[in-house]
Each structure stands twice: as C-alpha cells, then as structure tokens.
Short mmCIF file of C-alpha atoms in Angstrom, two decimals:
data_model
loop_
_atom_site.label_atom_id
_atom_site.label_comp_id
_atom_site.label_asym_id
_atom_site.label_seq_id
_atom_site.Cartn_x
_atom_site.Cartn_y
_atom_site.Cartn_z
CA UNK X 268 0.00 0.00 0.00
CA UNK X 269 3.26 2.22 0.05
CA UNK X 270 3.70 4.34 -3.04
CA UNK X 271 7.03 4.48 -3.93
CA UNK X 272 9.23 8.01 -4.10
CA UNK X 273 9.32 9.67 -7.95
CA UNK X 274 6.00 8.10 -8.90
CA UNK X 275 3.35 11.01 -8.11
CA UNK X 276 3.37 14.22 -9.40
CA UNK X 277 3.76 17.80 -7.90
CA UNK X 278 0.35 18.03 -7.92
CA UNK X 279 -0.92 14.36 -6.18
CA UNK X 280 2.58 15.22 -3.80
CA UNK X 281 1.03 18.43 -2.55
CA UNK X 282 -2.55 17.07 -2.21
CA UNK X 283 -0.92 14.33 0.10
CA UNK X 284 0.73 16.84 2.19
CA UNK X 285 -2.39 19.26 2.67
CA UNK X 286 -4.57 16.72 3.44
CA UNK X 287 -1.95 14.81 5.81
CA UNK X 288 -1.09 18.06 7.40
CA UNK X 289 -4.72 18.72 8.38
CA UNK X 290 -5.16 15.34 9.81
CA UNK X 291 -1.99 15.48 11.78
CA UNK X 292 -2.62 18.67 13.34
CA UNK X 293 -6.21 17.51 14.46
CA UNK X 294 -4.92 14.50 15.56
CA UNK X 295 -2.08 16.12 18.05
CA UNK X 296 -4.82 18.39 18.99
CA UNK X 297 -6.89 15.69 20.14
CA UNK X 298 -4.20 13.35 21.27
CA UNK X 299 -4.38 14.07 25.12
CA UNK X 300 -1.02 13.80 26.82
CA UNK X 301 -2.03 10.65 28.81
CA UNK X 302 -2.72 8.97 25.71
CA UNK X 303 0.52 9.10 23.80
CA UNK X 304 1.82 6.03 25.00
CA UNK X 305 -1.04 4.08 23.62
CA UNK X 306 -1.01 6.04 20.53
CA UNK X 307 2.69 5.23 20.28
CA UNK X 308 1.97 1.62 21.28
CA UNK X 309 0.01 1.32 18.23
CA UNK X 310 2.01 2.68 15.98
CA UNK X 311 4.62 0.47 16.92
CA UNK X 312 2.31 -2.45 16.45
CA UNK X 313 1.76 -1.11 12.42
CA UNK X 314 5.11 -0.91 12.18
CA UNK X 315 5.63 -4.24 13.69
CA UNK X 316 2.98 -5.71 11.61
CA UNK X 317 4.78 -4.95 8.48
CA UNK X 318 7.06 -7.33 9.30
CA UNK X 319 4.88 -9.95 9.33
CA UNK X 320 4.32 -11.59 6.00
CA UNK X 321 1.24 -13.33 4.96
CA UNK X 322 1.36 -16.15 2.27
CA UNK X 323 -1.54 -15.71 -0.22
CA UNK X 324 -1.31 -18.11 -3.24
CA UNK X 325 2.35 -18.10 -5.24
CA UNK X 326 2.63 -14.63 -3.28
CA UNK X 327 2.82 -13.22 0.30
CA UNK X 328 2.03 -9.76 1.63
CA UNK X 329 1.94 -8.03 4.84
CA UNK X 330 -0.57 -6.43 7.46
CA UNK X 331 -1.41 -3.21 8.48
CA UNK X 332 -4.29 -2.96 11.01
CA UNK X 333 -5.73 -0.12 9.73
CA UNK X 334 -9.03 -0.58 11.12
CA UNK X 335 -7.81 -1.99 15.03
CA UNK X 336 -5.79 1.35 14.65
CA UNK X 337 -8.92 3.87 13.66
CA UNK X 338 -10.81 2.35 16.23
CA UNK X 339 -8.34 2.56 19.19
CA UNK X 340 -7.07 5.97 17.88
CA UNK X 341 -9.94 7.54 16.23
CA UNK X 342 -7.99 10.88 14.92
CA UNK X 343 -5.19 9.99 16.80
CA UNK X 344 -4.20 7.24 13.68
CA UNK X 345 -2.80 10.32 11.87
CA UNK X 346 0.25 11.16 13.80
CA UNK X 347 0.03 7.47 14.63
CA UNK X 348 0.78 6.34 11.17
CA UNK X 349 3.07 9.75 10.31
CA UNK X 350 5.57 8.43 12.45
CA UNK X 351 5.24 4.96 11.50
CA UNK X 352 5.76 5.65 8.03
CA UNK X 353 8.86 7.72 9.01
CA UNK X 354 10.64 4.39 10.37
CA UNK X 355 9.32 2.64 7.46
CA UNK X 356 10.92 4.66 4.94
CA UNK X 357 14.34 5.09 7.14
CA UNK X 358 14.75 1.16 8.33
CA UNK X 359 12.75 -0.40 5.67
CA UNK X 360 12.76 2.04 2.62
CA UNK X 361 9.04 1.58 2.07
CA UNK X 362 7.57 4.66 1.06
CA UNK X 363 9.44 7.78 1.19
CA UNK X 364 9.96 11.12 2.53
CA UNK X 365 8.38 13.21 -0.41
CA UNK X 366 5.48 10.87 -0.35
CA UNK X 367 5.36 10.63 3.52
CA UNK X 368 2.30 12.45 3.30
CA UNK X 369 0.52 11.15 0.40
CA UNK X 370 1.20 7.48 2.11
CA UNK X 371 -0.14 9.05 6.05
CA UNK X 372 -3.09 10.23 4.07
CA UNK X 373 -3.45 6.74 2.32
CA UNK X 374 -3.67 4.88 5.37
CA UNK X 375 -4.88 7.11 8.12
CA UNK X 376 -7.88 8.05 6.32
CA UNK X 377 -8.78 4.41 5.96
CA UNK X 378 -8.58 3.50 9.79
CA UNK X 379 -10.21 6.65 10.39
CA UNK X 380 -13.21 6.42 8.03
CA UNK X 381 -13.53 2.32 9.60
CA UNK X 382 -13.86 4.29 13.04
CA UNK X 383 -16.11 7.16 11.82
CA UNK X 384 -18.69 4.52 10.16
CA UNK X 385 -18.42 1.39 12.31
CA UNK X 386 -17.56 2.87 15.27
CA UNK X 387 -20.69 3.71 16.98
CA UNK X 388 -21.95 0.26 15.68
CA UNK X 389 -19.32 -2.03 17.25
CA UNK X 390 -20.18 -0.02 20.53
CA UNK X 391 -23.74 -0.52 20.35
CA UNK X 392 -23.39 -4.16 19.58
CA UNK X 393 -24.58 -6.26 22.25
CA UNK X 394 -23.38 -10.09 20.87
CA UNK X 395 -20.29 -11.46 19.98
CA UNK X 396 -21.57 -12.34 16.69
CA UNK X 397 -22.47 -8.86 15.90
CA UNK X 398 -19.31 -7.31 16.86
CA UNK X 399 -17.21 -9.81 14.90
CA UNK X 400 -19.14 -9.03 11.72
CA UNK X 401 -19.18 -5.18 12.33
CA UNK X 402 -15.47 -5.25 13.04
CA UNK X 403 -14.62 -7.83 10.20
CA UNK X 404 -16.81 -5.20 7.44
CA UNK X 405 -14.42 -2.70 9.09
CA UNK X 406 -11.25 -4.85 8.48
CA UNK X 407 -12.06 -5.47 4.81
CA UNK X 408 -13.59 -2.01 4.15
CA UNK X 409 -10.06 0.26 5.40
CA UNK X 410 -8.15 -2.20 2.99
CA UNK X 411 -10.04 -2.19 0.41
CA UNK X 412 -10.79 2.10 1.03
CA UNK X 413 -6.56 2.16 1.22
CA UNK X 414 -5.97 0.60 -1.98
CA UNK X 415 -8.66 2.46 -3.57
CA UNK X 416 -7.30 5.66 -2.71
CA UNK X 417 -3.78 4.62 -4.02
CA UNK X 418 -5.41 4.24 -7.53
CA UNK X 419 -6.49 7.18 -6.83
CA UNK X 420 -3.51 9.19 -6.30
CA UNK X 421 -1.60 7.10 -9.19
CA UNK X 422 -4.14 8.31 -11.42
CA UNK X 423 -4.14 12.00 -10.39
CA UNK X 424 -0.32 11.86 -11.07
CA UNK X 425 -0.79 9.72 -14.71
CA UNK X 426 -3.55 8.48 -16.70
CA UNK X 427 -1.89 5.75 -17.60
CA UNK X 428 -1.43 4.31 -14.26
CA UNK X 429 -4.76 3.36 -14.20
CA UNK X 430 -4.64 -0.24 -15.00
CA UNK X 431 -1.58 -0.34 -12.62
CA UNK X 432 -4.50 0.72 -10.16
CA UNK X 433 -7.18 -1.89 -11.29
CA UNK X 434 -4.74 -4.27 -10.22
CA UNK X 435 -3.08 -3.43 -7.24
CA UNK X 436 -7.27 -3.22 -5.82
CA UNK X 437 -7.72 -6.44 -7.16
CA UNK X 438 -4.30 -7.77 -5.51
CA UNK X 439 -5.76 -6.25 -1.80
CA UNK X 440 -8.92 -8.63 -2.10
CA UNK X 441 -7.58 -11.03 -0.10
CA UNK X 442 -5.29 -9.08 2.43
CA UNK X 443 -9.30 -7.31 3.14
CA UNK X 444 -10.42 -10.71 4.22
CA UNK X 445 -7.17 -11.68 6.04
CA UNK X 446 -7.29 -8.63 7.49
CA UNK X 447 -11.27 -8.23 8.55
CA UNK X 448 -10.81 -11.45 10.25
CA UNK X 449 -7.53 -10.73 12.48
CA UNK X 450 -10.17 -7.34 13.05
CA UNK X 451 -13.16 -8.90 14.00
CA UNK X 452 -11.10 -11.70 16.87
CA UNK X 453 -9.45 -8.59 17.99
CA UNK X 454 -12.20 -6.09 18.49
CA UNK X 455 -13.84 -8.58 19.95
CA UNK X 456 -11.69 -9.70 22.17
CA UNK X 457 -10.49 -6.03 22.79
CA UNK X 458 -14.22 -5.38 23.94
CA UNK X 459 -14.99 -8.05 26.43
CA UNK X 460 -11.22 -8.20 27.96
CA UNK X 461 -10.72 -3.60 27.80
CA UNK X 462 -12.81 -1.81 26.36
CA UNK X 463 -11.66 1.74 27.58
CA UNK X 464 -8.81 1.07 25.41
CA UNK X 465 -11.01 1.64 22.31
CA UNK X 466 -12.09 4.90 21.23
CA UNK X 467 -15.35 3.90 20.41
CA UNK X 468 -16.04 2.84 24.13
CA UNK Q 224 42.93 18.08 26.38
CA UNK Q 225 40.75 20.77 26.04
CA UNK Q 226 37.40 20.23 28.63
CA UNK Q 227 35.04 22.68 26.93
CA UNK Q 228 34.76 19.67 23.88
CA UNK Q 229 32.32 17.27 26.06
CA UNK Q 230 29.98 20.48 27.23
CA UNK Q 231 26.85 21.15 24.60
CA UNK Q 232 27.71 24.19 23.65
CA UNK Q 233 30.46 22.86 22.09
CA UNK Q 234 28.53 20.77 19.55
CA UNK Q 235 27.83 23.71 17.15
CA UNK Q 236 31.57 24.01 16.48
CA UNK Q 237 32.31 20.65 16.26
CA UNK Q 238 29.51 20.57 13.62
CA UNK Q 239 31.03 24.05 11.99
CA UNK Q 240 34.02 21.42 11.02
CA UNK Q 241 32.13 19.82 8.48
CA UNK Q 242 31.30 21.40 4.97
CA UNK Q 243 27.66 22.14 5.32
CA UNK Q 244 27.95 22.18 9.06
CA UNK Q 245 27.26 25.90 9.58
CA UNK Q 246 24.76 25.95 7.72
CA UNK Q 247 20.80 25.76 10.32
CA UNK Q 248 19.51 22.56 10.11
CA UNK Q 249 16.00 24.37 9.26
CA UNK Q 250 17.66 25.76 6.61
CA UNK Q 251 19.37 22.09 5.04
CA UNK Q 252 15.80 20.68 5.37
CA UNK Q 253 14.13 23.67 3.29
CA UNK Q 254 16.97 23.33 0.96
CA UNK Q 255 16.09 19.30 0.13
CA UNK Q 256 12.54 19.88 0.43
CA UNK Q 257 13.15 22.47 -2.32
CA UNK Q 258 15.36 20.20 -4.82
CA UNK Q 259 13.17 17.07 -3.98
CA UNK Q 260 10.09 19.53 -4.95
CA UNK Q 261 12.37 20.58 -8.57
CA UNK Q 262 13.13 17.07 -9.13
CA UNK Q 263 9.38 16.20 -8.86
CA UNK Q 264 8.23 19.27 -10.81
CA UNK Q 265 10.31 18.61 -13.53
CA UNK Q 266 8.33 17.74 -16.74
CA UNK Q 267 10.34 19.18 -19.57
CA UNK Q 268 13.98 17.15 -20.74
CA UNK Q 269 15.57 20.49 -19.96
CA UNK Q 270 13.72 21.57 -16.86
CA UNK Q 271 14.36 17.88 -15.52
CA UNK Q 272 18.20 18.36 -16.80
CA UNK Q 273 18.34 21.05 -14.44
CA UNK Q 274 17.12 19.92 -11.76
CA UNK Q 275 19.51 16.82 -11.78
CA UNK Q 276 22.86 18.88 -11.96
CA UNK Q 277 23.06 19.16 -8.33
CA UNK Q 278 21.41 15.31 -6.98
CA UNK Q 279 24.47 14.36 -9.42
CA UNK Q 280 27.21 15.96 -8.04
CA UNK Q 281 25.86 15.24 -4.83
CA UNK Q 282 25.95 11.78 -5.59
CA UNK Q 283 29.28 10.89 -5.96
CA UNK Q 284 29.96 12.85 -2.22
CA UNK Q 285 27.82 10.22 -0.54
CA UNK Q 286 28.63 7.64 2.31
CA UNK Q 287 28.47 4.06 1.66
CA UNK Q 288 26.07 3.02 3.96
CA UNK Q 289 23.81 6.13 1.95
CA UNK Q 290 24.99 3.90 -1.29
CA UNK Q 291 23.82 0.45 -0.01
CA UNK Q 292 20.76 2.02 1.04
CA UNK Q 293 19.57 3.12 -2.51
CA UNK Q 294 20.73 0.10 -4.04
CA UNK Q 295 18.20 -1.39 -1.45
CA UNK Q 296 15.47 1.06 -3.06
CA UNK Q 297 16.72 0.66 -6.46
CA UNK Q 298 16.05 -3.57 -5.89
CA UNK Q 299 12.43 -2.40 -4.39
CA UNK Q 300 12.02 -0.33 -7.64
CA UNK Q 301 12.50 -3.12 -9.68
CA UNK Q 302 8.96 -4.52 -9.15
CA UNK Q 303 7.68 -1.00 -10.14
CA UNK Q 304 9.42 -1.03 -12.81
CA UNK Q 305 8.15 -4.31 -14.29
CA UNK Q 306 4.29 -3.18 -13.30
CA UNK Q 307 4.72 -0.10 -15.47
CA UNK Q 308 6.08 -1.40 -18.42
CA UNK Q 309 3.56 -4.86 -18.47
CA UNK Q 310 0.92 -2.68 -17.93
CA UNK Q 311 0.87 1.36 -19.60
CA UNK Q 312 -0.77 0.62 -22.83
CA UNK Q 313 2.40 1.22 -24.97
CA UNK Q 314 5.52 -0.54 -24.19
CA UNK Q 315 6.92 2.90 -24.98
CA UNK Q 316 5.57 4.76 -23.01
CA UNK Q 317 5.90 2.37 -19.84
CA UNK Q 318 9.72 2.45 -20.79
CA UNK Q 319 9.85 5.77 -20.54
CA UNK Q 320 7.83 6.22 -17.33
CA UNK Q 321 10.09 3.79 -16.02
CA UNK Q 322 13.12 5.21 -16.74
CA UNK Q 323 11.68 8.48 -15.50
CA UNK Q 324 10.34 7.11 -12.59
CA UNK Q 325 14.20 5.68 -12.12
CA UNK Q 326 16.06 8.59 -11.92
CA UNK Q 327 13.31 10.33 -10.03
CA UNK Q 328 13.73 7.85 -7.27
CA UNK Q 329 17.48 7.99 -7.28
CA UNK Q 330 17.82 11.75 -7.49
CA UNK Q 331 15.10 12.35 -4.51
CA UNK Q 332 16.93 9.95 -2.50
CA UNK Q 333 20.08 11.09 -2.99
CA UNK Q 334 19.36 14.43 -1.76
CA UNK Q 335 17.53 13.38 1.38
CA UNK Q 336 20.42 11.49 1.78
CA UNK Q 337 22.62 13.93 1.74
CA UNK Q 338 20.54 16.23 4.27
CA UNK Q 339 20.54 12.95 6.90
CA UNK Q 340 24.17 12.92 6.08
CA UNK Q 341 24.75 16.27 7.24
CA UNK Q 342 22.09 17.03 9.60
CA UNK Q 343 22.55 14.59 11.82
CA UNK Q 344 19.52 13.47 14.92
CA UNK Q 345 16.75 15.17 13.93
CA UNK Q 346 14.23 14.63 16.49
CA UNK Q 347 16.23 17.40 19.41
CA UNK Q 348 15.85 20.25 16.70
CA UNK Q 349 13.27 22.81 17.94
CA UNK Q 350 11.21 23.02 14.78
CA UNK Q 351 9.82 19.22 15.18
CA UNK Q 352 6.92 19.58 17.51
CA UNK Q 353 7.02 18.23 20.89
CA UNK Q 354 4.16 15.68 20.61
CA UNK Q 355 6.00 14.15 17.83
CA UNK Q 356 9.26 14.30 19.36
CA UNK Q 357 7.92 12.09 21.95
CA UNK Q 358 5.94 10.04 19.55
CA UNK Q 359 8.80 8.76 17.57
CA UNK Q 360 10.94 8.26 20.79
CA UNK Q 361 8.24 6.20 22.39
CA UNK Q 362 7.33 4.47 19.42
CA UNK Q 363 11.07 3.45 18.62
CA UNK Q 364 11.22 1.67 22.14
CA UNK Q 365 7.41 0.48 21.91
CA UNK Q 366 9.02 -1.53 18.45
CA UNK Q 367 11.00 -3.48 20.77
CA UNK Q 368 9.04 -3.79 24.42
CA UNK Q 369 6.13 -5.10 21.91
CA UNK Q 370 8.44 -7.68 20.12
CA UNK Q 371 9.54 -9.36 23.72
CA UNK Q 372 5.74 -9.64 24.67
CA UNK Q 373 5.08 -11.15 21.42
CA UNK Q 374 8.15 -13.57 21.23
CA UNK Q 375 7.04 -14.92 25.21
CA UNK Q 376 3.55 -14.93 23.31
CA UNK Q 377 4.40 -16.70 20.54
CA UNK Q 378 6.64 -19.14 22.59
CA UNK Q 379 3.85 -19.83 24.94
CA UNK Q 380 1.83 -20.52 21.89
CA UNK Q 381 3.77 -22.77 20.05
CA UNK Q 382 4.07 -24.87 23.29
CA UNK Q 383 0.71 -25.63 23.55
CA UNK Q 384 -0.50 -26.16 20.10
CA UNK Q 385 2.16 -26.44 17.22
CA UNK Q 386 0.41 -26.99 14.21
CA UNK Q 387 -2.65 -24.21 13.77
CA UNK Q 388 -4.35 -23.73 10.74
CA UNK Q 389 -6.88 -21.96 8.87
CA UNK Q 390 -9.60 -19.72 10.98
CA UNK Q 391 -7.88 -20.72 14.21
CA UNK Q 392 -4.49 -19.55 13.50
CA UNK Q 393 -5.68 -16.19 12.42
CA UNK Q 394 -7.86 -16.45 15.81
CA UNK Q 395 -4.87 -16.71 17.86
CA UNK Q 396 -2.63 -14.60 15.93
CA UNK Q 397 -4.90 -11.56 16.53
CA UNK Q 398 -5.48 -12.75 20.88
CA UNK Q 399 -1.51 -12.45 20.67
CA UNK Q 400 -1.06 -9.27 18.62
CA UNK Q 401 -4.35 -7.87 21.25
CA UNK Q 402 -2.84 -8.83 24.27
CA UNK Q 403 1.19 -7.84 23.68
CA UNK Q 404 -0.19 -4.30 22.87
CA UNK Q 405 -1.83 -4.31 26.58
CA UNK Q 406 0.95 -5.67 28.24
CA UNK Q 407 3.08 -3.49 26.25
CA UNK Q 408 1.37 -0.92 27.40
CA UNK Q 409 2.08 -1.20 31.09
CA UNK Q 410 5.69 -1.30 30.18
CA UNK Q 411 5.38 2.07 28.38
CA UNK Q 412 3.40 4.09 30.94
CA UNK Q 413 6.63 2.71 33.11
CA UNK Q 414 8.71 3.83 30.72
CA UNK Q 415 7.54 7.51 30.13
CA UNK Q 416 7.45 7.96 33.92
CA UNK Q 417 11.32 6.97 33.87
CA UNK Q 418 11.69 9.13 31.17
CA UNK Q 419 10.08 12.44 32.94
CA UNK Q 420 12.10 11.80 36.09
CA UNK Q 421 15.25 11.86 34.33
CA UNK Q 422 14.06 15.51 33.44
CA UNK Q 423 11.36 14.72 31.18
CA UNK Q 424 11.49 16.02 27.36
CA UNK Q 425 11.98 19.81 28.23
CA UNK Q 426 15.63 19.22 27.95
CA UNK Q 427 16.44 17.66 24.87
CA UNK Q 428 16.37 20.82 22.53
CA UNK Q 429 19.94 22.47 24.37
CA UNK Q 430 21.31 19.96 22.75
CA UNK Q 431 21.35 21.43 19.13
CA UNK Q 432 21.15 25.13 19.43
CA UNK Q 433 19.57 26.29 16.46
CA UNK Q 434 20.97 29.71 15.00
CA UNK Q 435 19.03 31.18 12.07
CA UNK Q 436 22.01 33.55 10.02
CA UNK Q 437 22.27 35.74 7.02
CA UNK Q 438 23.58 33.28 5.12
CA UNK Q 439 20.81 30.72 5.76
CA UNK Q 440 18.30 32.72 4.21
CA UNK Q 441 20.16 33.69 1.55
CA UNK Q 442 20.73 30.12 0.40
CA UNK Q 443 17.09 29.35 1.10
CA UNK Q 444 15.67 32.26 -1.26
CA UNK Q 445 18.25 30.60 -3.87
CA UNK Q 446 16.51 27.68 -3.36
CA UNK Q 447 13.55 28.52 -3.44
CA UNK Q 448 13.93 30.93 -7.05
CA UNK Q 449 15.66 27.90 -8.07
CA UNK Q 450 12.31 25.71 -7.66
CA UNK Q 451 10.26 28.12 -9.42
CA UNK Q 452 12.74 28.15 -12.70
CA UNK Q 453 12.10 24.55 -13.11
CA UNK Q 454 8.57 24.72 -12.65
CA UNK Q 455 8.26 27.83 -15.40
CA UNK Q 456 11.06 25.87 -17.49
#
C-alpha cells in the first residue's frame, strides 16, 4: 500500500501533504497527553505488523491494522501512522519522505473512516456475533478504502497508471479478508477483555 | 585536552568542522525539500536536466552506507518497474515512465540522503513539535518492548499447540497481537514515567542550538527561485 518516491506528481505530492497536514494537526490536537503512549503503542504495532508476511497463493504480503488502529485511535491514527511511516521509509525504505504524506493520508484516512462509520456500531453491539461481523466489514472495508485511494492518487499523477491501479485493488482482495478477520477476533476480544482502550467505548 | 569539547555548547563548532555544518539545520531541510520539490516538478527534458545537476554531483559525495541504502530502493524499484512497463498501454511509453520514474527515485533519495548525512539526529531540533518528538521516541522503544511480549507470546503458543491452521491460526494470531499491545502498554506508561524523572522532554532541545544567520536565508531564497525556474522551465 506504500507508493514508492518519484511516482506522483507535484500536484498528487502536494494534495498528500495538505490533506496529511490537516489530519496530523487535528490528531495532536486531540491526542491528550495521557494517551501518547497508547497512541505510540500502536504505531509500533503497524510498524511491527509490516514485518509480518502473509502467504496468499504463489505470493505473500503483509498487514497493516488499519481498522484496530482507527478504532483505538480515532484521529489519533494520523500522527500514529506519520511516524510509522517515518521508520518505514528510514529502516525499511518503504515509502518515502516526499510521499510521507501522500502514504499518512493513504492509510490514516482508511482506519479513520472504519472508526467514523463502524464505530458507533461495534459499541452498540450487544453479541459477539455482531461485533465480529461489524469489526470484520471494518477490516475489509479500510483495505479495500486504502488501496482504492492509491489508484487514486496514481491516477491524479498519470492516466496511464490506471490499470496499474485496477490491479493493485484487485491484488488487496484477499489481504481485506485476512485482514477483517484478524479485526473482528481482535475487536472482539479487545471489547470483552478492555474496552476503555477503544475509542469507540 | 581541552574540557570545553564534552559540554553542549560545544557541539555547534564541532559541527562548523564539516562542509555544510554551519549551515541551520531548518535551513538544510528547506533546501532538500526544495530540490526534492524541482526534481518532482520537472516535466520538460531540460527543466528535468536542471534539476539533476546538483542530486548528481551530490551523488558521488555520498557515504556508503547512503549507497547500499539506494541500491536497497533501487532492488524495491525493480517490481515498479516491471508493473509499469507490463501494464501502460504502450511498451513505450511504460519504458519511458520507467526510466523516468528511475532517476526520479534515485535523485530524490540522494538528496535526502545527503541532508541525513549532514544534519545529523533530527528529532532534538526545535522546529519538530514536541508531541512528535515524543511520539517517535516512544514508538522506537514500543518496536521493541512489543516484540519481547510477542516472542514470550508466541513461545507460549507454540508450546501448547504447534500446528494451527486456517480460521484458528488467524484467531490466535490476533489474541496475541491484542494482548502484547496491553501488556506493552504497562511497560510504556513505566517507561515515560522513567523518562520524565530523568528531566522529562523539556531538555532535549539544548542539545542542538539552532541559529538562524544571514547566510541561511540567503541560500534558502536561492533555493527557493531555483524551484520556481524549473517549474516555469
């Protein structure tokens, strides 16, 4: 899900930033001091999870919690992810620097639109059941949002990048499952054992 | 043996040693933003000629470990590479986005390079704000207090039920990610408390005193009318 430096444009690069920027500042803003550890926690965890490959088929990928991370953050996933990504790009050179913000956009904006939609439902829900399901949609949906949003940006930059885009969705399909199912066991799990650790809650 | 070298006011002269050394570290970062900006810009042959004179010379002044790194990004490229060419509806044209996209890459990275080269620890400068000062300190040691919780975890695991597969596996896998991030997280409150006894974060800035000159903004307005002849070019 990590765009690569010299791909997007001036235009896409400057997008990123704005809309990055905004989300960061919001996010500090709303960060209380006493939560900074946990927000830190976290973003050690995406960076951890990285690092963790998942076979699929011939191929293997990697995970990125997006949605565990929107709804334990909420806003918070922005400067959670912005300083995530900086590691990335120094330890693992995934990413880069110039597209730091295109890539916080990317994937904060994922986690955080799982939390803004799902949210209030996984904190209503009453069963098991329904929390698993609400939190696996969630999974699937910030994965499948992320990629989306990279075709997006690759197409802002260059028309032609749009088949490029078609299949990098396509290749996401089943990281969205992988990934809604690690999301619904931990949600759930996150709500019986501590919930106060969740946003939502 | 002259004392004064091991106080912190020192450091700015030992850094005025080195070739770019004087120069604000504000002012280095403006100064790569601005040529990573040109190189990115760029659309012309000539515009992107220009902007390429300096990531060039640059180049061939870098460390090795800078070296090995964007060989590293150049083998990551690779994959890129092969996407755009297989799949840009002229082979062409994917060619020539890829060898574009190449040099790009290369040039960007070589300046940032350069600036981490030169500007040593970022993270005490005064310009980065405090919250994410302490964000990418605590996250640094979260990497590893989470990765002993989840290598006891995954011990424990293994010792009770080797082979797990489909559903399950991905059942347990998230339990272990879920619960190393709460135990971590006791670990981490500990750790910030040692942190603000030993004088908290108010502290770290002294080190790197950060002394805007003449000369600083001088470079940076060359930098930045620099930027804007590429983009007219």
């Amino acid at each position: 899900m990590h765009i690569s430096e010299g791909v997007l444009s001036g235009g896409a690069l400057l997008t990123g930033w704005a809309c990055s920027g905004v989300g960061i500042a919001v996010g500090l803003k709303k960060t209380e001091p006493e939560k900074i550890v946990r927000t830190a926690l976290i973003s050690s965890a995406f960076f951890l999870a990285s690092l963790v490959n998942v076979k699929v088929g011939a191929s293997s990928t990697h995970l990125a919690f997006l949605a565990p991370m929107g709804l334990a953050l909420g806003w918070g996933i922005f400067p959670a992810v912005f300083t995530a990504l900086i590691l990335q790009a120094f330890l693992l050179q995934f990413g880069g620097l110039l597209v730091l913000g295109a890539n916080t956009f990317i994937m904060s904006s994922a986690g955080l639109a799982a939390y803004l939609l799902f949210g209030k439902i996984i904190s209503r829900a009453k069963n098991r059941v329904m929390i698993f399901t609400f939190a696996f949609i969630a999974g699937a949906f910030a994965v499948i949002l992320g990629a989306f949003l990279v075709g997006v940006f690759l197409t802002m930059s260059e028309r032609n990048f749009l088949t490029t885009a078609k299949i990098i969705l396509l290749a996401h399909i089943p990281l969205a499952i992988i990934e809604g199912v690690v999301t619904g066991f931990m949600i759930t799990w996150l709500r019986k054992i501590s919930p106060e650790f969740l946003e939502i809650s | 043996m002259n004392e004064n070298i091991f106080t912190i006011h020192a450091l700015p002269k030992l850094n005025a040693k080195y070739s770019l050394g004087d120069l604000d570290v504000r002012a280095k970062f403006a100064i790569a933003i601005c040529y990573a900006i040109s190189i990115a810009i760029a659309k012309t042959p000539g515009a992107f000629f220009l902007a390429s004179v300096l990531p060039v010379a640059l180049a061939f002044t870098l460390s090795n470990s800078s070296i090995r790194t964007l060989a590293k990004i150049n083998l990551l490229n690779l994959f890129m590479i092969a996407t755009m060419i297989l799949t840009f509806p002229d082979f062409h044209k994917g060619f020539k986005a890829a060898l574009i996209l190449t040099l790009r890459l290369n040039f960007t990275c070589v300046v940032f390079a350069k600036f981490f080269e030169t500007a040593n620890y970022i993270p005490d400068a005064k310009f980065v704000p405090e919250k994410i000062r302490v964000l990418l300190i605590l996250t640094i040691r979260g990497i590893f207090v989470i990765q002993d919780c989840l290598h006891s975890s995954i011990l424990s695991v293994r010792m009770r039920a080797r082979n797990l597969h489909g559903v399950l596996k991905w059942k347990v896998f998230a339990y272990v990610i879920a619960s190393s991030i709460l135990r971590s997280e006791a670990r981490s409150e500990k750790m910030l408390l040692a942190i603000k006894m030993r004088g908290g974060f108010a502290g770290f800035e002294q080190v790197r005193e950060l002394n805007w000159k003449f000369s600083d903004s001088v470079i940076c307005v060359l930098s930045g009318i620099y930027v804007t002849g590429i983009f007219l070019a």
